[in-house]
Amino acid sequence: MKTLILMALFASTAYGAHDMSKMDDAVKKAASYCLIINRDSSDVNLYDMATGKSNLIFLDKFAAPHMGMISPDGRTLVVSGSSDDTIYLIDVASMKVTKRIKAYGEPEHMDITPDSKYAFCGSMQGGVVQFIDLRSGEVAKAIEGFSEPHGYTTLPDSSKAYISNLGAHEVTVVDINRLEVLKRISVGAPSEPSTLNPDQYLSGINGIINPTMTLDGKLIYAADGDFGLVAVIDTATDKVIDTIPVGSQPWRGYASPDGKYVLVPVNGEEMIAVIDAKSHKLVSKMPAGAGMTGVNFVNGGKKAYVTSHDDDTVFIYNLDRMAPAGKLFFGENKVLETATTDAQGRFVYLCSSTDDSIIVIDGKDDSYRRIMNVGNFPWGSHIMGSNDNYCH
Amino acid sequence: MTLRRLIVLAAFGLVPFTAAAAADLQKQIDQLRDELNLIRHTYEPTEPVEVIKQVTEWVSPSGELFTVRQKNDVSPTDGSKLSERVTYRKLKFSRREAVSEKIDSAVSSAINGHVVVGMEVVGVYQNIVGAGDVVDSSGSTHSANRGAGSGQLDITLSGKPMRNTLIFVDLNSGAGPGIDGLAPNEVGLNANYLSGSGAPTIREAWVALHGPKRVLGLQLGIVDLTSAFDSNLVANDETTQFLSGSLVNSPLLQNPANGPGAILHLNGTRASLRLGVQDTLGAANDLADNLYAIAEAAMLYNFFGDGQVRVWARQQPRGAEQPDQALGFSTDRRVSTHLSTFLRYAKSSYVEAFDPFSGAHYAINKYDWAASGGVEIGNLSPRHSKDRIGLAYGRNVLQTGDLDDFAEAYFRTVLTPNFSVSAHAQGIFNRVRSATPTENSLFSLGLRTQLSY
């Protein structure tokens, strides 16, 4: 028995050490890629930012990938195929699809726990979030009862996940250790105007796009599209501690890397709202564009780029002076989707879907270059270690 | 025994594959074929359908949500009291959709892609309180304790006929002269738009074009200059904000009634410039001789809140007479989420006329200067985030030296996203007159309803 225990300890230690060295290499390699999700060519591109080489990984016909993420250990790439209802697990080192997991209709967005244990991806159609054990590649649990699960955030200690519902006005808290719903949090007032005017709400519900966590993990900012407000949730108690009216049709919050601000595109008013992340006060609203889909920070959070999907324009803001600082127009019908800032917080990789390109903006001087032919209809991007990884 | 097992066993000779067994097998195959044909003929593909359903929930003050009633309506988590509410939730599932439903859906989306129709109905009732204004020859104040109503209906059509182009038409009809008909005054207790009446008219009809970068834009047609000039976040809309005409636009703007004109927009990141011209007389006259012209520069600033300042200058033609000019500014400032302020000021030139018969010199333009300022308080609670309280004070001074001080307070509550009601208290006082030294103060209480969708 003693021998058995010793053998087991030896085996685990040896495996652990070997695993660790592999993990370091894996992280280093994975961090050198800008993952590009190509919706129409049903592939993903692990674009090497240093060499400029495209590494295309084909999924399946008509997969229409929507979002992808690389696990923090650098080993697994998870991609949602929204049209073929499949979640793909890809080995980053070999760039091969290792597992296809059937989803519950329109899998779109996801998150991966910081310890790389679970990836969880929600099916918009079925209202189900699947927690996938990344070590075994199996679904550990599928939790039902969501209404268009759309946005995901995990606490830094991997203890809880916050999932926003676009088809309702609530954020669901999941205990990751037990994989059970811990709490459902309503944003807005206990009595909603929807009780008075069902006609409007029967034509569409614009709930919460994403729960956005502050850098310290203490607060969640959840913008509700119908109510025109941002709810502030304390992650220690999971209670709404403040609500901030920001204007018509707020999109979602984006936390600046210096921890000072949360920026919220207010699409109904074509404004960008700036909220002080600590005091929860609206400090500024500045003019922006139509159909904004993202915010990226550079220069340590002193400058913000706001992507206007409808105006084909990126609006620039100086957050030190709290003032607009110009705009970048990329040409008519060069439809902009979303962007990712690199881990150093200098370059922004912006998807331009209609011309199959990525626009790389230098945060230092706002100059930019175009990388053509990255795949058909680049829809989203992802870089490991970036502060600004998001989808739409 | 299943068919598959029967075949397998037969193949290995474990059961005698007799003629009876073959007949039985054939029977099962025929049965399966019939069932397959039935499915082929009756099958309709199901489609994902989105349904929004009314649901009842129980919510704690901190937002904890339960879909089933908890014991004693108390949260089991923290013991707080739960409120019951009715809300809506989007559900998706697959079902067979009838062809007629698909056609309805297709027709509806086709219409939506072309012209967007909107409607707005505004009704106002105002009542003079107290003594009223002028005492007539019989010794009675003709406006004392009398009320008047007015209403406006607007049907708007808008669409995008081509790229970078917007077309807009506003068909308007009104009824009732409003309170200003009972107690005429220079301030306008009932703004121009609300006191109009008569046959249906085309209030606005224009085409707007803009460049691909939206820096340059041009609006042509029957235009409303007040929608582009002297605008203000807090005091610029008689249907949702202050009722008094002098708190909607500066009285010195003196813009002509909506008519043929053009507005040129130049939009920068923080600054913008607008130039507007409008015919003041009508089609039978030379357009160039009677153009009302206005220019405005606007600048956004972010300093202890957000603000915008607009400076305008206009010239009003007077046919053969010397035109008069005015210069003004309109600024607003969002101090906090709950408080916004505004300030307006305008000053006019003095255009003198001489009456050779009486030898009198007098001004032919009415106003000398006008100023107003106020606050808007809003977002009082998450439950009433769109309710607003407005307070404003102003003064209009005429070229004759006559002046009016005026003030207004209102409270507007949004009962549904498409329907709001507001209560207004208005006053005109310090009414200095050169002919009759003073006029009585005028006080009015009013109620306004607004329905739009």
PDB file of C-alpha atoms in Angstrom, chain A residues 106 124-125 147-148 167-168 170 183-186 189-192 194-198 200-202 204-205 239-240 243 245 282-287 311 322-324 326 329 332-333, chain B residues 48-50 52 57 59 62-65 67 77-78 83 85-90 92-93 163-164 212-215 269-270 300 302 305-306 334 337 379 382-383 385 415-418:
ATOM      1  CA  GLU A 106     -27.477  29.119 -31.600  1.00  0.00           C
ATOM      2  CA  MET A 124     -29.446  31.576 -27.394  1.00  0.00           C
ATOM      3  CA  GLN A 125     -32.172  29.443 -28.898  1.00  0.00           C
ATOM      4  CA  SER A 147     -33.654  33.665 -21.594  1.00  0.00           C
ATOM      5  CA  GLU A 148     -31.158  34.276 -24.378  1.00  0.00           C
ATOM      6  CA  GLY A 167     -34.420  38.208 -23.389  1.00  0.00           C
ATOM      7  CA  ALA A 168     -35.101  39.258 -19.795  1.00  0.00           C
ATOM      8  CA  GLU A 170     -31.759  39.743 -15.183  1.00  0.00           C
ATOM      9  CA  LYS A 183     -29.025  33.594  -7.503  1.00  0.00           C
ATOM     10  CA  ARG A 184     -31.032  35.485 -10.082  1.00  0.00           C
ATOM     11  CA  ILE A 185     -30.621  39.235  -9.948  1.00  0.00           C
ATOM     12  CA  SER A 186     -33.148  41.620 -11.416  1.00  0.00           C
ATOM     13  CA  ALA A 189     -36.999  48.797 -10.424  1.00  0.00           C
ATOM     14  CA  PRO A 190     -39.214  46.184  -8.788  1.00  0.00           C
ATOM     15  CA  SER A 191     -42.146  47.618 -10.738  1.00  0.00           C
ATOM     16  CA  GLU A 192     -41.401  47.965 -14.402  1.00  0.00           C
ATOM     17  CA  SER A 194     -43.594  47.006 -18.987  1.00  0.00           C
ATOM     18  CA  THR A 195     -46.591  46.316 -16.802  1.00  0.00           C
ATOM     19  CA  LEU A 196     -48.218  49.408 -18.230  1.00  0.00           C
ATOM     20  CA  ASN A 197     -47.434  49.007 -21.898  1.00  0.00           C
ATOM     21  CA  PRO A 198     -47.301  45.397 -22.966  1.00  0.00           C
ATOM     22  CA  GLN A 200     -43.916  47.630 -26.707  1.00  0.00           C
ATOM     23  CA  TYR A 201     -42.475  44.718 -24.807  1.00  0.00           C
ATOM     24  CA  LEU A 202     -44.380  42.161 -26.838  1.00  0.00           C
ATOM     25  CA  GLY A 204     -39.080  42.852 -28.480  1.00  0.00           C
ATOM     26  CA  ILE A 205     -37.023  42.724 -25.324  1.00  0.00           C
ATOM     27  CA  LYS A 239     -27.039  42.608  -4.600  1.00  0.00           C
ATOM     28  CA  VAL A 240     -27.830  45.586  -6.770  1.00  0.00           C
ATOM     29  CA  THR A 243     -28.539  52.064 -10.642  1.00  0.00           C
ATOM     30  CA  PRO A 245     -29.572  56.183 -15.652  1.00  0.00           C
ATOM     31  CA  LEU A 282     -21.946  59.223 -14.503  1.00  0.00           C
ATOM     32  CA  VAL A 283     -19.081  61.627 -15.117  1.00  0.00           C
ATOM     33  CA  SER A 284     -19.536  62.407 -18.794  1.00  0.00           C
ATOM     34  CA  LYS A 285     -21.569  61.783 -21.924  1.00  0.00           C
ATOM     35  CA  MET A 286     -19.841  62.536 -25.179  1.00  0.00           C
ATOM     36  CA  PRO A 287     -21.108  62.413 -28.759  1.00  0.00           C
ATOM     37  CA  ASP A 311     -20.967  54.678 -39.330  1.00  0.00           C
ATOM     38  CA  MET A 322     -12.608  63.588 -20.829  1.00  0.00           C
ATOM     39  CA  ALA A 323     -13.013  64.871 -24.367  1.00  0.00           C
ATOM     40  CA  PRO A 324     -13.491  63.562 -27.905  1.00  0.00           C
ATOM     41  CA  GLY A 326     -11.114  62.722 -33.317  1.00  0.00           C
ATOM     42  CA  PHE A 329     -13.305  56.678 -40.914  1.00  0.00           C
ATOM     43  CA  GLU A 332     -18.166  53.482 -46.967  1.00  0.00           C
ATOM     44  CA  ASN A 333     -19.524  49.977 -46.403  1.00  0.00           C
TER      45      ASN A 333
ATOM     46  CA  PRO B  48     -37.580  28.471 -34.371  1.00  0.00           C
ATOM     47  CA  VAL B  49     -40.191  30.875 -33.052  1.00  0.00           C
ATOM     48  CA  GLU B  50     -39.659  33.683 -30.617  1.00  0.00           C
ATOM     49  CA  ILE B  52     -42.536  37.101 -25.494  1.00  0.00           C
ATOM     50  CA  GLU B  57     -41.868  37.424 -10.543  1.00  0.00           C
ATOM     51  CA  VAL B  59     -38.156  40.694  -6.422  1.00  0.00           C
ATOM     52  CA  SER B  62     -31.639  44.509  -3.802  1.00  0.00           C
ATOM     53  CA  GLY B  63     -32.748  42.793  -6.996  1.00  0.00           C
ATOM     54  CA  GLU B  64     -32.876  39.135  -5.962  1.00  0.00           C
ATOM     55  CA  LEU B  65     -35.404  37.479  -8.226  1.00  0.00           C
ATOM     56  CA  THR B  67     -40.003  32.958 -10.268  1.00  0.00           C
ATOM     57  CA  THR B  77     -31.574  34.452   1.398  1.00  0.00           C
ATOM     58  CA  ASP B  78     -31.599  37.637   3.417  1.00  0.00           C
ATOM     59  CA  SER B  83     -42.513  42.629  -4.265  1.00  0.00           C
ATOM     60  CA  ARG B  85     -44.464  42.247 -10.368  1.00  0.00           C
ATOM     61  CA  VAL B  86     -45.560  41.396 -13.858  1.00  0.00           C
ATOM     62  CA  THR B  87     -42.927  41.542 -16.529  1.00  0.00           C
ATOM     63  CA  TYR B  88     -42.053  39.998 -19.871  1.00  0.00           C
ATOM     64  CA  ARG B  89     -39.590  37.355 -20.861  1.00  0.00           C
ATOM     65  CA  LYS B  90     -38.467  36.215 -24.289  1.00  0.00           C
ATOM     66  CA  LYS B  92     -37.743  30.588 -27.980  1.00  0.00           C
ATOM     67  CA  PHE B  93     -38.934  27.245 -29.172  1.00  0.00           C
ATOM     68  CA  ARG B 163     -27.969  55.852 -49.637  1.00  0.00           C
ATOM     69  CA  ASN B 164     -27.093  58.763 -47.343  1.00  0.00           C
ATOM     70  CA  PRO B 212     -20.299  59.405 -46.492  1.00  0.00           C
ATOM     71  CA  LYS B 213     -18.389  60.721 -43.482  1.00  0.00           C
ATOM     72  CA  ARG B 214     -21.445  62.618 -42.217  1.00  0.00           C
ATOM     73  CA  VAL B 215     -19.359  65.734 -41.895  1.00  0.00           C
ATOM     74  CA  THR B 269     -15.936  66.074 -33.550  1.00  0.00           C
ATOM     75  CA  ARG B 270     -16.607  68.764 -30.956  1.00  0.00           C
ATOM     76  CA  LEU B 300     -19.305  70.787 -26.943  1.00  0.00           C
ATOM     77  CA  ASN B 302     -16.594  68.620 -20.918  1.00  0.00           C
ATOM     78  CA  GLY B 305     -20.160  67.731 -16.512  1.00  0.00           C
ATOM     79  CA  ASP B 306     -21.032  68.010 -20.173  1.00  0.00           C
ATOM     80  CA  ARG B 334     -25.599  68.334 -17.624  1.00  0.00           C
ATOM     81  CA  THR B 337     -27.312  62.503 -13.733  1.00  0.00           C
ATOM     82  CA  ASN B 379     -33.912  60.393 -12.889  1.00  0.00           C
ATOM     83  CA  PRO B 382     -35.132  53.959 -11.096  1.00  0.00           C
ATOM     84  CA  ARG B 383     -38.869  53.425 -11.110  1.00  0.00           C
ATOM     85  CA  SER B 385     -36.253  57.502 -14.403  1.00  0.00           C
ATOM     86  CA  LEU B 415     -46.983  56.736 -17.503  1.00  0.00           C
ATOM     87  CA  THR B 416     -46.034  54.407 -20.338  1.00  0.00           C
ATOM     88  CA  PRO B 417     -43.159  54.699 -22.806  1.00  0.00           C
ATOM     89  CA  ASN B 418     -45.624  56.277 -25.256  1.00  0.00           C
TER      90      ASN B 418
END
